Amino acid sequence: MAHRVVLIGGGYAGMYFLRTTLDALPSDVQITLVDRLPKSPLKTEFYSIAAGTSSLKEVTLPFPAHPQLTVVYDEVIGIDQEKKQLKLRETEDLIYDTLVVALGCVDRFHNIPGAEEHSLSLQSLKRAQITGHEILTLDAYRSVVLIGAGLTGVELAAELRETRHDLNITLIDRNELVLNGFSTKLRQYVENWMTEHEIEVLHGIKTQAIFSDHLEHAEGELPFDKLVWTAGIQANPFVQLIQGAEFDSIGRIVVDEWQRVPSDPAIFAIGDCAASDHPPTAQLAEFHGEYVGEVLLAQWRNQPIGKRTFAPKGMLGSLGRGSGFGTLKGVDMSGKIPRMLKSGVLWSYKKHVETT
């Protein structure tokens, strides 16, 4: 009987796993990919869907075609680890010998009353499309509040300024400068860009409650017409169903050096749902996917498994279509060059996985 691998999730981590394994699979291994969407989403670009600067085609990629790969368009809603069986919402249960969980993350609302109920989101393609519709169809001079001044919040604010120059855009930040984690030089550069493009940034604001038309904080209230949440993530809730697993502070599965769940070595976790010393990024997800692919190929060939360590290459962000910022190999950059580099990285990823 064939060895049955089930991969849950076709994002960055899942696509790199498939790219690594498909052309090297032993003849007795079959892979089943389960995903709700018929295409792989480029989640780091969802802000551009919400801002109306990218089409659906530009932020999705087709899944690979291979005789040993079956794609099931469905959602996993349960797991029986003893029987190695997955329960799906619409189709028949799946049996696995090896399970690779690449389910990514969802919004984390920090128990703020009304946050989940009254916030728009970018954490799925469907939600990003809804967010785009809600914002882009606003009447002129309406107000949009973005909670969270990290990379996603900054990129959305900048891109939205290009498509809706008439809107009043406010970025809410808990810190003294936007983009916590970047250098002070780059953070100030982005702050200045926001000021020049009439995007208001409010610092030191800790949201206490969100209502349908305003939010409350320690200093008072802030009205809005639409509010977008970009202020934190946590692992997809499905991973909590894995018995015997341990989780970190944002619900990610604690894994061993091979990305396996220590209490159940038939299960691997990769991408944003796997605990790591590094923050969740597309780079890390791609590394996990490739690495677990190499680990499994080595196991099937009875070969030693090489240990690999993730080394971040840097981080790039965009400020609309004409400018950007970022750090590569410890060097800060701002202006047109990092924006061009970011476009090049995205193009390279698409070509990388489309050749699978």
GROMACS .gro file of C-alpha atoms in nm:
model
  356
    1MET     CA    1   0.000   0.000   0.000
    2ALA     CA    2   0.118   0.350  -0.082
    3HIS     CA    3   0.242   0.576   0.194
    4ARG     CA    4  -0.025   0.847   0.231
    5VAL     CA    5   0.090   1.203   0.300
    6VAL     CA    6  -0.177   1.462   0.369
    7LEU     CA    7  -0.080   1.828   0.350
    8ILE     CA    8  -0.329   2.073   0.505
    9GLY     CA    9  -0.284   2.421   0.360
   10GLY     CA   10  -0.150   2.541   0.026
   11GLY     CA   11   0.014   2.871   0.123
   12TYR     CA   12   0.384   2.957   0.120
   13ALA     CA   13   0.491   2.665   0.342
   14GLY     CA   14   0.271   2.413   0.161
   15MET     CA   15   0.385   2.521  -0.183
   16TYR     CA   16   0.753   2.492  -0.090
   17PHE     CA   17   0.687   2.148   0.057
   18LEU     CA   18   0.530   2.037  -0.270
   19ARG     CA   19   0.804   2.197  -0.478
   20THR     CA   20   1.068   2.008  -0.277
   21THR     CA   21   0.901   1.667  -0.280
   22LEU     CA   22   0.697   1.615  -0.596
   23ASP     CA   23   0.975   1.559  -0.847
   24ALA     CA   24   1.165   1.332  -0.607
   25LEU     CA   25   0.881   1.121  -0.463
   26PRO     CA   26   0.932   0.746  -0.433
   27SER     CA   27   0.679   0.562  -0.649
   28ASP     CA   28   0.492   0.431  -0.343
   29VAL     CA   29   0.417   0.775  -0.192
   30GLN     CA   30   0.097   0.966  -0.261
   31ILE     CA   31   0.031   1.325  -0.146
   32THR     CA   32  -0.312   1.476  -0.088
   33LEU     CA   33  -0.337   1.853  -0.051
   34VAL     CA   34  -0.642   1.987   0.132
   35ASP     CA   35  -0.725   2.355   0.088
   36ARG     CA   36  -1.046   2.556   0.082
   37LEU     CA   37  -0.931   2.753  -0.222
   38PRO     CA   38  -0.860   2.627  -0.575
   39LYS     CA   39  -0.539   2.830  -0.586
   40SER     CA   40  -0.247   2.914  -0.359
   41PRO     CA   41  -0.281   3.262  -0.202
   42LEU     CA   42   0.005   3.509  -0.176
   43LYS     CA   43  -0.090   3.627   0.169
   44THR     CA   44   0.177   3.894   0.201
   45GLU     CA   45   0.007   4.075  -0.088
   46PHE     CA   46  -0.347   4.075   0.052
   47TYR     CA   47  -0.312   4.441   0.151
   48SER     CA   48  -0.305   4.524  -0.222
   49ILE     CA   49  -0.636   4.344  -0.274
   50ALA     CA   50  -0.789   4.554   0.004
   51ALA     CA   51  -0.641   4.870  -0.149
   52GLY     CA   52  -0.760   4.782  -0.498
   53THR     CA   53  -0.415   4.783  -0.659
   54SER     CA   54  -0.394   4.410  -0.739
   55SER     CA   55  -0.629   4.166  -0.904
   56LEU     CA   56  -0.722   3.822  -0.778
   57LYS     CA   57  -0.503   3.669  -1.049
   58GLU     CA   58  -0.201   3.863  -0.924
   59VAL     CA   59  -0.225   3.734  -0.566
   60THR     CA   60  -0.292   3.364  -0.635
   61LEU     CA   61  -0.101   3.082  -0.803
   62PRO     CA   62  -0.224   2.750  -0.942
   63PHE     CA   63  -0.146   2.438  -0.744
   64PRO     CA   64   0.102   2.206  -0.915
   65ALA     CA   65  -0.017   1.915  -1.128
   66HIS     CA   66   0.150   1.580  -1.064
   67PRO     CA   67   0.037   1.216  -1.101
   68GLN     CA   68   0.114   1.150  -0.731
   69LEU     CA   69  -0.069   1.460  -0.606
   70THR     CA   70  -0.442   1.485  -0.539
   71VAL     CA   71  -0.598   1.819  -0.446
   72VAL     CA   72  -0.914   1.825  -0.233
   73TYR     CA   73  -1.098   2.156  -0.201
   74ASP     CA   74  -1.234   2.135   0.150
   75GLU     CA   75  -1.172   2.225   0.514
   76VAL     CA   76  -1.040   1.990   0.783
   77ILE     CA   77  -1.259   2.015   1.093
   78GLY     CA   78  -1.146   1.719   1.304
   79ILE     CA   79  -0.866   1.472   1.364
   80ASP     CA   80  -0.845   1.122   1.511
   81GLN     CA   81  -0.475   1.063   1.577
   82GLU     CA   82  -0.522   0.704   1.688
   83LYS     CA   83  -0.688   0.611   1.358
   84LYS     CA   84  -0.479   0.866   1.164
   85GLN     CA   85  -0.797   1.003   1.016
   86LEU     CA   86  -0.907   1.357   0.923
   87LYS     CA   87  -1.267   1.471   0.917
   88LEU     CA   88  -1.353   1.711   0.635
   89ARG     CA   89  -1.646   1.950   0.621
   90GLU     CA   90  -1.784   1.851   0.278
   91THR     CA   91  -1.611   1.537   0.154
   92GLU     CA   92  -1.509   1.195   0.280
   93ASP     CA   93  -1.268   1.143   0.569
   94LEU     CA   94  -0.900   1.113   0.481
   95ILE     CA   95  -0.654   0.856   0.615
   96TYR     CA   96  -0.292   0.961   0.652
   97ASP     CA   97   0.037   0.796   0.735
   98THR     CA   98   0.215   1.133   0.754
   99LEU     CA   99   0.036   1.461   0.821
  100VAL     CA  100   0.187   1.800   0.737
  101VAL     CA  101  -0.002   2.090   0.894
  102ALA     CA  102   0.050   2.422   0.715
  103LEU     CA  103  -0.262   2.611   0.817
  104GLY     CA  104  -0.111   2.950   0.884
  105CYS     CA  105  -0.260   3.207   1.118
  106VAL     CA  106  -0.568   3.414   1.196
  107ASP     CA  107  -0.625   3.748   1.366
  108ARG     CA  108  -0.549   3.782   1.735
  109PHE     CA  109  -0.781   4.037   1.896
  110HIS     CA  110  -0.622   4.041   2.244
  111ASN     CA  111  -0.963   4.001   2.413
  112ILE     CA  112  -1.060   4.358   2.322
  113PRO     CA  113  -1.439   4.386   2.340
  114GLY     CA  114  -1.597   4.431   1.996
  115ALA     CA  115  -1.271   4.390   1.806
  116GLU     CA  116  -1.363   4.073   1.619
  117GLU     CA  117  -1.722   4.183   1.562
  118HIS     CA  118  -1.650   4.530   1.422
  119SER     CA  119  -1.313   4.491   1.248
  120LEU     CA  120  -1.234   4.419   0.884
  121SER     CA  121  -0.949   4.174   0.825
  122LEU     CA  122  -0.674   4.073   0.582
  123GLN     CA  123  -0.614   3.723   0.720
  124SER     CA  124  -0.780   3.533   0.435
  125LEU     CA  125  -0.834   3.603   0.067
  126LYS     CA  126  -1.209   3.621   0.117
  127ARG     CA  127  -1.176   3.868   0.404
  128ALA     CA  128  -0.927   4.081   0.212
  129GLN     CA  129  -1.175   4.101  -0.077
  130ILE     CA  130  -1.455   4.199   0.160
  131THR     CA  131  -1.231   4.460   0.321
  132GLY     CA  132  -1.147   4.602  -0.021
  133HIS     CA  133  -1.513   4.626  -0.116
  134GLU     CA  134  -1.606   4.793   0.212
  135ILE     CA  135  -1.331   5.056   0.187
  136LEU     CA  136  -1.320   5.122  -0.185
  137THR     CA  137  -1.694   5.182  -0.206
  138LEU     CA  138  -1.697   5.442   0.071
  139ASP     CA  139  -1.819   5.788  -0.017
  140ALA     CA  140  -1.555   6.059  -0.047
  141TYR     CA  141  -1.391   6.200   0.266
  142ARG     CA  142  -1.497   5.915   0.491
  143SER     CA  143  -1.258   5.792   0.763
  144VAL     CA  144  -1.068   5.462   0.773
  145VAL     CA  145  -0.881   5.356   1.085
  146LEU     CA  146  -0.611   5.090   1.069
  147ILE     CA  147  -0.519   4.934   1.404
  148GLY     CA  148  -0.161   4.811   1.399
  149ALA     CA  149   0.139   4.993   1.252
  150GLY     CA  150   0.347   4.690   1.163
  151LEU     CA  151   0.437   4.593   0.808
  152THR     CA  152   0.082   4.507   0.697
  153GLY     CA  153  -0.076   4.819   0.845
  154VAL     CA  154   0.187   5.046   0.694
  155GLU     CA  155   0.169   4.887   0.349
  156LEU     CA  156  -0.212   4.899   0.346
  157ALA     CA  157  -0.217   5.266   0.452
  158ALA     CA  158   0.033   5.363   0.183
  159GLU     CA  159  -0.132   5.166  -0.097
  160LEU     CA  160  -0.477   5.288   0.003
  161ARG     CA  161  -0.356   5.647  -0.018
  162GLU     CA  162  -0.279   5.589  -0.386
  163THR     CA  163  -0.623   5.453  -0.474
  164ARG     CA  164  -0.836   5.669  -0.243
  165HIS     CA  165  -0.663   6.006  -0.204
  166ASP     CA  166  -0.990   6.147  -0.071
  167LEU     CA  167  -1.019   5.925   0.237
  168ASN     CA  168  -0.908   6.025   0.584
  169ILE     CA  169  -0.668   5.750   0.688
  170THR     CA  170  -0.552   5.705   1.046
  171LEU     CA  171  -0.296   5.453   1.163
  172ILE     CA  172  -0.314   5.349   1.530
  173ASP     CA  173   0.016   5.249   1.692
  174ARG     CA  174   0.091   5.133   2.048
  175ASN     CA  175   0.457   5.233   2.012
  176GLU     CA  176   0.647   5.560   1.971
  177LEU     CA  177   0.722   5.497   1.602
  178VAL     CA  178   0.570   5.273   1.336
  179LEU     CA  179   0.730   4.940   1.235
  180ASN     CA  180   0.853   4.814   1.569
  181GLY     CA  181   1.147   4.582   1.498
  182PHE     CA  182   1.299   4.787   1.216
  183SER     CA  183   1.584   5.034   1.269
  184THR     CA  184   1.507   5.380   1.406
  185LYS     CA  185   1.630   5.529   1.079
  186LEU     CA  186   1.381   5.334   0.869
  187ARG     CA  187   1.099   5.387   1.116
  188GLN     CA  188   1.151   5.761   1.101
  189TYR     CA  189   1.169   5.750   0.721
  190VAL     CA  190   0.829   5.580   0.707
  191GLU     CA  191   0.685   5.820   0.966
  192ASN     CA  192   0.794   6.112   0.747
  193TRP     CA  193   0.644   5.944   0.439
  194MET     CA  194   0.312   5.910   0.618
  195THR     CA  195   0.313   6.276   0.717
  196GLU     CA  196   0.397   6.387   0.363
  197HIS     CA  197   0.109   6.180   0.226
  198GLU     CA  198  -0.143   6.302   0.483
  199ILE     CA  199  -0.181   5.976   0.671
  200GLU     CA  200  -0.233   6.047   1.039
  201VAL     CA  201  -0.039   5.827   1.282
  202LEU     CA  202  -0.152   5.821   1.644
  203HIS     CA  203   0.108   5.680   1.883
  204GLY     CA  204   0.074   5.530   2.228
  205ILE     CA  205  -0.289   5.437   2.169
  206LYS     CA  206  -0.408   5.125   2.349
  207THR     CA  207  -0.753   5.033   2.225
  208GLN     CA  208  -0.993   4.934   2.503
  209ALA     CA  209  -1.312   4.861   2.308
  210ILE     CA  210  -1.440   4.879   1.951
  211PHE     CA  211  -1.793   4.967   1.847
  212SER     CA  212  -1.962   4.990   1.507
  213ASP     CA  213  -1.860   5.353   1.450
  214HIS     CA  214  -1.590   5.437   1.704
  215LEU     CA  215  -1.323   5.295   1.929
  216GLU     CA  216  -1.247   5.377   2.289
  217HIS     CA  217  -0.901   5.424   2.437
  218ALA     CA  218  -0.760   5.568   2.757
  219GLU     CA  219  -0.763   5.926   2.627
  220GLY     CA  220  -1.110   5.924   2.473
  221GLU     CA  221  -1.288   5.808   2.158
  222LEU     CA  222  -1.198   5.792   1.789
  223PRO     CA  223  -1.480   5.779   1.531
  224PHE     CA  224  -1.449   5.590   1.203
  225ASP     CA  225  -1.649   5.471   0.904
  226LYS     CA  226  -1.444   5.154   0.858
  227LEU     CA  227  -1.180   4.989   1.076
  228VAL     CA  228  -0.920   4.731   0.968
  229TRP     CA  229  -0.740   4.509   1.219
  230THR     CA  230  -0.370   4.440   1.157
  231ALA     CA  231  -0.255   4.428   1.520
  232GLY     CA  232  -0.162   4.068   1.586
  233ILE     CA  233  -0.194   3.707   1.479
  234GLN     CA  234  -0.229   3.363   1.631
  235ALA     CA  235  -0.214   3.011   1.491
  236ASN     CA  236  -0.515   2.867   1.311
  237PRO     CA  237  -0.749   2.728   1.582
  238PHE     CA  238  -0.751   2.382   1.421
  239VAL     CA  239  -0.407   2.305   1.564
  240GLN     CA  240  -0.555   2.307   1.914
  241LEU     CA  241  -0.730   1.981   1.823
  242ILE     CA  242  -0.398   1.796   1.805
  243GLN     CA  243  -0.385   1.585   2.121
  244GLY     CA  244  -0.064   1.579   2.320
  245ALA     CA  245   0.082   1.885   2.149
  246GLU     CA  246   0.221   2.184   2.332
  247PHE     CA  247   0.167   2.542   2.219
  248ASP     CA  248   0.342   2.876   2.250
  249SER     CA  249   0.189   3.207   2.361
  250ILE     CA  250   0.011   3.264   2.026
  251GLY     CA  251  -0.112   2.908   1.987
  252ARG     CA  252   0.157   2.776   1.754
  253ILE     CA  253   0.252   2.408   1.781
  254VAL     CA  254   0.579   2.340   1.959
  255VAL     CA  255   0.790   2.117   1.732
  256ASP     CA  256   1.122   1.936   1.749
  257GLU     CA  257   1.428   2.006   1.535
  258TRP     CA  258   1.265   1.822   1.241
  259GLN     CA  259   0.939   2.020   1.268
  260ARG     CA  260   0.758   1.717   1.415
  261VAL     CA  261   0.509   1.720   1.700
  262PRO     CA  262   0.715   1.546   1.973
  263SER     CA  263   0.418   1.350   2.110
  264ASP     CA  264   0.311   1.232   1.763
  265PRO     CA  265   0.598   1.197   1.513
  266ALA     CA  266   0.353   1.126   1.229
  267ILE     CA  267   0.256   1.496   1.239
  268PHE     CA  268   0.472   1.783   1.113
  269ALA     CA  269   0.388   2.154   1.150
  270ILE     CA  270   0.525   2.421   0.918
  271GLY     CA  271   0.476   2.792   0.855
  272ASP     CA  272   0.284   3.032   1.077
  273CYS     CA  273   0.121   2.755   1.284
  274ALA     CA  274   0.460   2.616   1.398
  275ALA     CA  275   0.638   2.764   1.699
  276SER     CA  276   0.970   2.929   1.626
  277ASP     CA  277   1.225   3.164   1.777
  278HIS     CA  278   1.169   3.379   1.468
  279PRO     CA  279   0.862   3.592   1.394
  280PRO     CA  280   0.617   3.452   1.137
  281THR     CA  281   0.720   3.550   0.783
  282ALA     CA  282   0.684   3.411   0.433
  283GLN     CA  283   1.060   3.343   0.438
  284LEU     CA  284   1.028   3.124   0.745
  285ALA     CA  285   0.727   2.942   0.602
  286GLU     CA  286   0.915   2.865   0.281
  287PHE     CA  287   1.213   2.738   0.481
  288HIS     CA  288   0.988   2.509   0.688
  289GLY     CA  289   0.819   2.369   0.379
  290GLU     CA  290   1.144   2.297   0.199
  291TYR     CA  291   1.308   2.153   0.509
  292VAL     CA  292   1.027   1.912   0.598
  293GLY     CA  293   1.024   1.801   0.235
  294GLU     CA  294   1.394   1.717   0.264
  295VAL     CA  295   1.340   1.542   0.598
  296LEU     CA  296   1.068   1.316   0.460
  297LEU     CA  297   1.257   1.237   0.140
  298ALA     CA  298   1.557   1.134   0.352
  299GLN     CA  299   1.335   0.912   0.568
  300TRP     CA  300   1.181   0.738   0.268
  301ARG     CA  301   1.527   0.676   0.120
  302ASN     CA  302   1.671   0.557   0.454
  303GLN     CA  303   1.928   0.835   0.437
  304PRO     CA  304   2.063   1.052   0.721
  305ILE     CA  305   1.873   1.375   0.783
  306GLY     CA  306   2.082   1.689   0.762
  307LYS     CA  307   2.023   1.962   1.021
  308ARG     CA  308   1.944   2.307   0.883
  309THR     CA  309   1.907   2.641   1.057
  310PHE     CA  310   1.693   2.930   0.935
  311ALA     CA  311   1.881   3.252   0.858
  312PRO     CA  312   1.661   3.553   0.772
  313LYS     CA  313   1.766   3.733   0.455
  314GLY     CA  314   1.610   4.062   0.553
  315MET     CA  315   1.274   4.234   0.521
  316LEU     CA  316   1.125   4.455   0.251
  317GLY     CA  317   0.814   4.670   0.256
  318SER     CA  318   0.633   4.892   0.010
  319LEU     CA  319   0.502   5.245   0.032
  320GLY     CA  320   0.269   5.240  -0.264
  321ARG     CA  321   0.393   5.152  -0.610
  322GLY     CA  322   0.684   5.396  -0.620
  323SER     CA  323   0.868   5.371  -0.290
  324GLY     CA  324   0.968   5.123  -0.024
  325PHE     CA  325   1.197   5.043   0.265
  326GLY     CA  326   1.378   4.747   0.410
  327THR     CA  327   1.689   4.578   0.537
  328LEU     CA  328   1.904   4.330   0.345
  329LYS     CA  329   2.210   4.171   0.508
  330GLY     CA  330   2.201   4.437   0.777
  331VAL     CA  331   2.191   4.731   0.534
  332ASP     CA  332   1.897   4.975   0.554
  333MET     CA  333   1.743   5.094   0.229
  334SER     CA  334   1.464   5.334   0.139
  335GLY     CA  335   1.314   5.475  -0.178
  336LYS     CA  336   1.269   5.314  -0.519
  337ILE     CA  337   1.533   5.041  -0.492
  338PRO     CA  338   1.375   4.839  -0.205
  339ARG     CA  339   1.036   4.871  -0.379
  340MET     CA  340   1.186   4.724  -0.698
  341LEU     CA  341   1.357   4.453  -0.496
  342LYS     CA  342   1.031   4.356  -0.329
  343SER     CA  343   0.863   4.321  -0.669
  344GLY     CA  344   1.157   4.109  -0.780
  345VAL     CA  345   1.129   3.881  -0.477
  346LEU     CA  346   0.760   3.824  -0.551
  347TRP     CA  347   0.832   3.755  -0.918
  348SER     CA  348   1.107   3.510  -0.819
  349TYR     CA  349   0.874   3.324  -0.580
  350LYS     CA  350   0.608   3.289  -0.847
  351LYS     CA  351   0.856   3.150  -1.099
  352HIS     CA  352   1.007   2.925  -0.832
  353VAL     CA  353   0.684   2.747  -0.746
  354GLU     CA  354   0.517   2.765  -1.088
  355THR     CA  355   0.791   2.547  -1.233
  356THR     CA  356   0.694   2.262  -0.998
   0.00000   0.00000   0.00000
